[in-house]
Tab-separated table of N, CA and C in Angstrom:
chain	number	residue	atom	x	y	z
A	1	UNK	N	-6.818	6.005	4.013
A	1	UNK	CA	-6.086	5.154	3.128
A	1	UNK	C	-6.777	5.165	1.769
A	2	UNK	N	-5.983	5.184	0.725
A	2	UNK	CA	-6.506	5.143	-0.631
A	2	UNK	C	-5.800	4.031	-1.386
A	3	UNK	N	-6.549	3.346	-2.252
A	3	UNK	CA	-5.971	2.324	-3.118
A	3	UNK	C	-6.303	2.697	-4.556
A	4	UNK	N	-5.267	2.783	-5.375
A	4	UNK	CA	-5.440	3.082	-6.798
A	4	UNK	C	-4.867	1.932	-7.596
A	5	UNK	N	-5.598	1.502	-8.632
A	5	UNK	CA	-5.103	0.450	-9.520
A	5	UNK	C	-5.032	1.018	-10.931
A	6	UNK	N	-3.832	1.052	-11.461
A	6	UNK	CA	-3.597	1.550	-12.814
A	6	UNK	C	-3.625	0.340	-13.744
A	7	UNK	N	-4.754	0.154	-14.430
A	7	UNK	CA	-4.941	-1.051	-15.230
A	7	UNK	C	-3.986	-1.134	-16.410
A	8	UNK	N	-3.569	0.012	-16.941
A	8	UNK	CA	-2.668	-0.026	-18.105
A	8	UNK	C	-1.303	-0.609	-17.761
A	9	UNK	N	-0.861	-0.477	-16.506
A	9	UNK	CA	0.427	-1.026	-16.083
A	9	UNK	C	0.261	-2.138	-15.040
A	10	UNK	N	-0.975	-2.426	-14.642
A	10	UNK	CA	-1.291	-3.400	-13.599
A	10	UNK	C	-0.496	-3.108	-12.326
A	11	UNK	N	-0.517	-1.826	-11.949
A	11	UNK	CA	0.192	-1.365	-10.755
A	11	UNK	C	-0.829	-0.878	-9.734
A	12	UNK	N	-0.657	-1.326	-8.484
A	12	UNK	CA	-1.507	-0.854	-7.391
A	12	UNK	C	-0.687	0.084	-6.514
A	13	UNK	N	-1.288	1.184	-6.129
A	13	UNK	CA	-0.675	2.138	-5.217
A	13	UNK	C	-1.571	2.246	-3.996
A	14	UNK	N	-1.027	1.883	-2.843
A	14	UNK	CA	-1.764	1.986	-1.584
A	14	UNK	C	-1.168	3.163	-0.826
A	15	UNK	N	-1.986	4.185	-0.611
A	15	UNK	CA	-1.533	5.399	0.071
A	15	UNK	C	-2.006	5.356	1.523
A	16	UNK	N	-1.053	5.392	2.449
A	16	UNK	CA	-1.374	5.315	3.868
A	16	UNK	C	-1.417	6.685	4.531
A	17	UNK	N	-0.625	7.624	4.036
A	17	UNK	CA	-0.624	8.970	4.608
A	17	UNK	C	-0.192	9.959	3.539
A	18	UNK	N	-0.285	11.237	3.871
A	18	UNK	CA	0.143	12.272	2.933
A	18	UNK	C	1.507	12.852	3.314
A	19	UNK	N	2.242	12.132	4.155
A	19	UNK	CA	3.580	12.589	4.546
A	19	UNK	C	4.511	12.590	3.342
A	20	UNK	N	5.532	13.387	3.415
A	20	UNK	CA	6.534	13.462	2.357
A	20	UNK	C	7.387	12.197	2.379
A	21	UNK	N	7.630	11.643	1.209
A	21	UNK	CA	8.454	10.447	1.094
A	21	UNK	C	9.923	10.835	1.231
A	22	UNK	N	10.624	10.152	2.157
A	22	UNK	CA	12.050	10.401	2.358
A	22	UNK	C	12.899	9.337	1.685
A	23	UNK	N	12.381	8.112	1.635
A	23	UNK	CA	13.131	7.049	0.975
A	23	UNK	C	12.200	5.928	0.554
A	24	UNK	N	12.646	5.157	-0.423
A	24	UNK	CA	11.905	4.015	-0.930
A	24	UNK	C	12.714	2.762	-0.659
A	25	UNK	N	12.021	1.742	-0.200
A	25	UNK	CA	12.672	0.483	0.133
A	25	UNK	C	12.072	-0.622	-0.729
A	26	UNK	N	12.933	-1.423	-1.356
A	26	UNK	CA	12.463	-2.535	-2.179
A	26	UNK	C	12.250	-3.758	-1.300
A	27	UNK	N	11.026	-4.276	-1.294
A	27	UNK	CA	10.715	-5.498	-0.563
A	27	UNK	C	11.075	-6.709	-1.428
A	28	UNK	N	10.659	-6.667	-2.687
A	28	UNK	CA	11.096	-7.606	-3.711
A	28	UNK	C	10.976	-6.878	-5.041
A	29	UNK	N	11.200	-7.541	-6.140
A	29	UNK	CA	11.220	-6.832	-7.425
A	29	UNK	C	9.874	-6.233	-7.813
A	30	UNK	N	8.785	-6.659	-7.167
A	30	UNK	CA	7.450	-6.155	-7.502
A	30	UNK	C	6.814	-5.283	-6.430
A	31	UNK	N	7.415	-5.213	-5.258
A	31	UNK	CA	6.810	-4.471	-4.146
A	31	UNK	C	7.821	-3.492	-3.565
A	32	UNK	N	7.405	-2.219	-3.497
A	32	UNK	CA	8.245	-1.162	-2.921
A	32	UNK	C	7.423	-0.400	-1.899
A	33	UNK	N	8.083	0.020	-0.828
A	33	UNK	CA	7.400	0.852	0.164
A	33	UNK	C	8.125	2.192	0.271
A	34	UNK	N	7.347	3.224	0.469
A	34	UNK	CA	7.875	4.572	0.674
A	34	UNK	C	7.730	4.916	2.152
A	35	UNK	N	8.795	5.461	2.715
A	35	UNK	CA	8.822	5.820	4.127
A	35	UNK	C	9.074	7.306	4.298
A	36	UNK	N	8.559	7.877	5.394
A	36	UNK	CA	8.838	9.277	5.689
A	36	UNK	C	10.149	9.371	6.479
A	37	UNK	N	10.527	10.556	6.911
A	37	UNK	CA	11.803	10.749	7.605
A	37	UNK	C	11.892	9.980	8.925
A	38	UNK	N	10.729	9.665	9.522
A	38	UNK	CA	10.709	8.920	10.778
A	38	UNK	C	10.598	7.409	10.569
A	39	UNK	N	10.579	6.973	9.310
A	39	UNK	CA	10.468	5.550	9.014
A	39	UNK	C	9.053	5.023	8.973
A	40	UNK	N	8.069	5.929	8.985
A	40	UNK	CA	6.666	5.525	8.912
A	40	UNK	C	6.265	5.253	7.470
A	41	UNK	N	5.382	4.283	7.288
A	41	UNK	CA	4.910	3.898	5.970
A	41	UNK	C	4.045	5.001	5.359
A	42	UNK	N	4.379	5.383	4.135
A	42	UNK	CA	3.613	6.400	3.415
A	42	UNK	C	2.817	5.745	2.283
A	43	UNK	N	3.499	4.995	1.416
A	43	UNK	CA	2.873	4.329	0.272
A	43	UNK	C	3.440	2.932	0.101
A	44	UNK	N	2.680	2.087	-0.583
A	44	UNK	CA	3.182	0.803	-1.044
A	44	UNK	C	2.801	0.665	-2.511
A	45	UNK	N	3.769	0.331	-3.348
A	45	UNK	CA	3.533	0.132	-4.771
A	45	UNK	C	3.674	-1.351	-5.066
A	46	UNK	N	2.684	-1.913	-5.772
A	46	UNK	CA	2.699	-3.324	-6.134
A	46	UNK	C	2.625	-3.425	-7.650
A	47	UNK	N	3.722	-3.855	-8.260
A	47	UNK	CA	3.742	-4.103	-9.706
A	47	UNK	C	3.131	-5.476	-9.965
A	48	UNK	N	2.538	-5.654	-11.140
A	48	UNK	CA	1.867	-6.921	-11.488
A	48	UNK	C	0.843	-7.269	-10.407
A	49	UNK	N	0.036	-6.295	-10.053
A	49	UNK	CA	-0.893	-6.414	-8.926
A	49	UNK	C	-1.889	-7.555	-9.081
A	50	UNK	N	-2.273	-7.869	-10.295
A	50	UNK	CA	-3.244	-8.952	-10.500
A	50	UNK	C	-2.716	-10.296	-10.040
A	51	UNK	N	-1.415	-10.508	-10.175
A	51	UNK	CA	-0.841	-11.784	-9.750
A	51	UNK	C	-0.183	-11.697	-8.367
A	52	UNK	N	0.218	-10.504	-7.928
A	52	UNK	CA	0.881	-10.341	-6.637
A	52	UNK	C	-0.098	-10.180	-5.482
A	53	UNK	N	-1.285	-9.683	-5.786
A	53	UNK	CA	-2.300	-9.427	-4.749
A	53	UNK	C	-3.675	-9.680	-5.356
A	54	UNK	N	-4.636	-9.947	-4.538
A	54	UNK	CA	-6.004	-10.155	-5.017
A	54	UNK	C	-6.662	-8.788	-5.221
A	55	UNK	N	-6.184	-8.069	-6.227
A	55	UNK	CA	-6.630	-6.690	-6.458
A	55	UNK	C	-8.096	-6.616	-6.911
A	56	UNK	N	-8.621	-7.721	-7.420
A	56	UNK	CA	-10.015	-7.727	-7.870
A	56	UNK	C	-11.000	-7.626	-6.706
A	57	UNK	N	-10.537	-7.982	-5.499
A	57	UNK	CA	-11.403	-7.920	-4.331
A	57	UNK	C	-10.680	-7.197	-3.199
A	58	UNK	N	-11.216	-6.062	-2.808
A	58	UNK	CA	-10.657	-5.294	-1.707
A	58	UNK	C	-11.739	-5.181	-0.643
A	59	UNK	N	-11.393	-5.528	0.583
A	59	UNK	CA	-12.362	-5.480	1.675
A	59	UNK	C	-11.768	-4.706	2.841
A	60	UNK	N	-12.642	-4.069	3.588
A	60	UNK	CA	-12.251	-3.340	4.795
A	60	UNK	C	-13.161	-3.799	5.911
A	61	UNK	N	-12.574	-4.119	7.054
A	61	UNK	CA	-13.371	-4.532	8.200
A	61	UNK	C	-12.766	-3.917	9.441
A	62	UNK	N	-13.564	-3.205	10.182
A	62	UNK	CA	-13.104	-2.613	11.441
A	62	UNK	C	-13.656	-3.456	12.584
A	63	UNK	N	-12.756	-3.916	13.441
A	63	UNK	CA	-13.147	-4.765	14.551
A	63	UNK	C	-13.106	-3.925	15.831
A	64	UNK	N	-14.230	-3.830	16.506
A	64	UNK	CA	-14.331	-3.061	17.742
A	64	UNK	C	-13.907	-3.917	18.916
A	65	UNK	N	-13.296	-3.317	19.897
A	65	UNK	CA	-12.944	-3.982	21.130
A	65	UNK	C	-14.203	-4.105	21.963
A	66	UNK	N	-14.661	-5.328	22.203
A	66	UNK	CA	-15.920	-5.527	22.921
A	66	UNK	C	-15.712	-5.948	24.353
A	67	UNK	N	-14.508	-5.708	24.894
A	67	UNK	CA	-14.278	-6.074	26.294
A	67	UNK	C	-14.998	-5.089	27.213
A	68	UNK	N	-15.416	-5.576	28.345
A	68	UNK	CA	-16.175	-4.731	29.281
A	68	UNK	C	-15.336	-4.270	30.430
């Protein structure tokens, strides 16, 4: 996964895979998702990212299954 923030337009692009985009779906006027031919998420674009998402802080945490 890659996250890019274009400060000149305050747009965040979250890339989930390198699949070819087949269609784009509008979630609301500031958030769009790109899907592949199978309906899998490829990208998410967030306009006005500073106010739509906490783009100043990005965290990743992987939680392991600790069941025995």
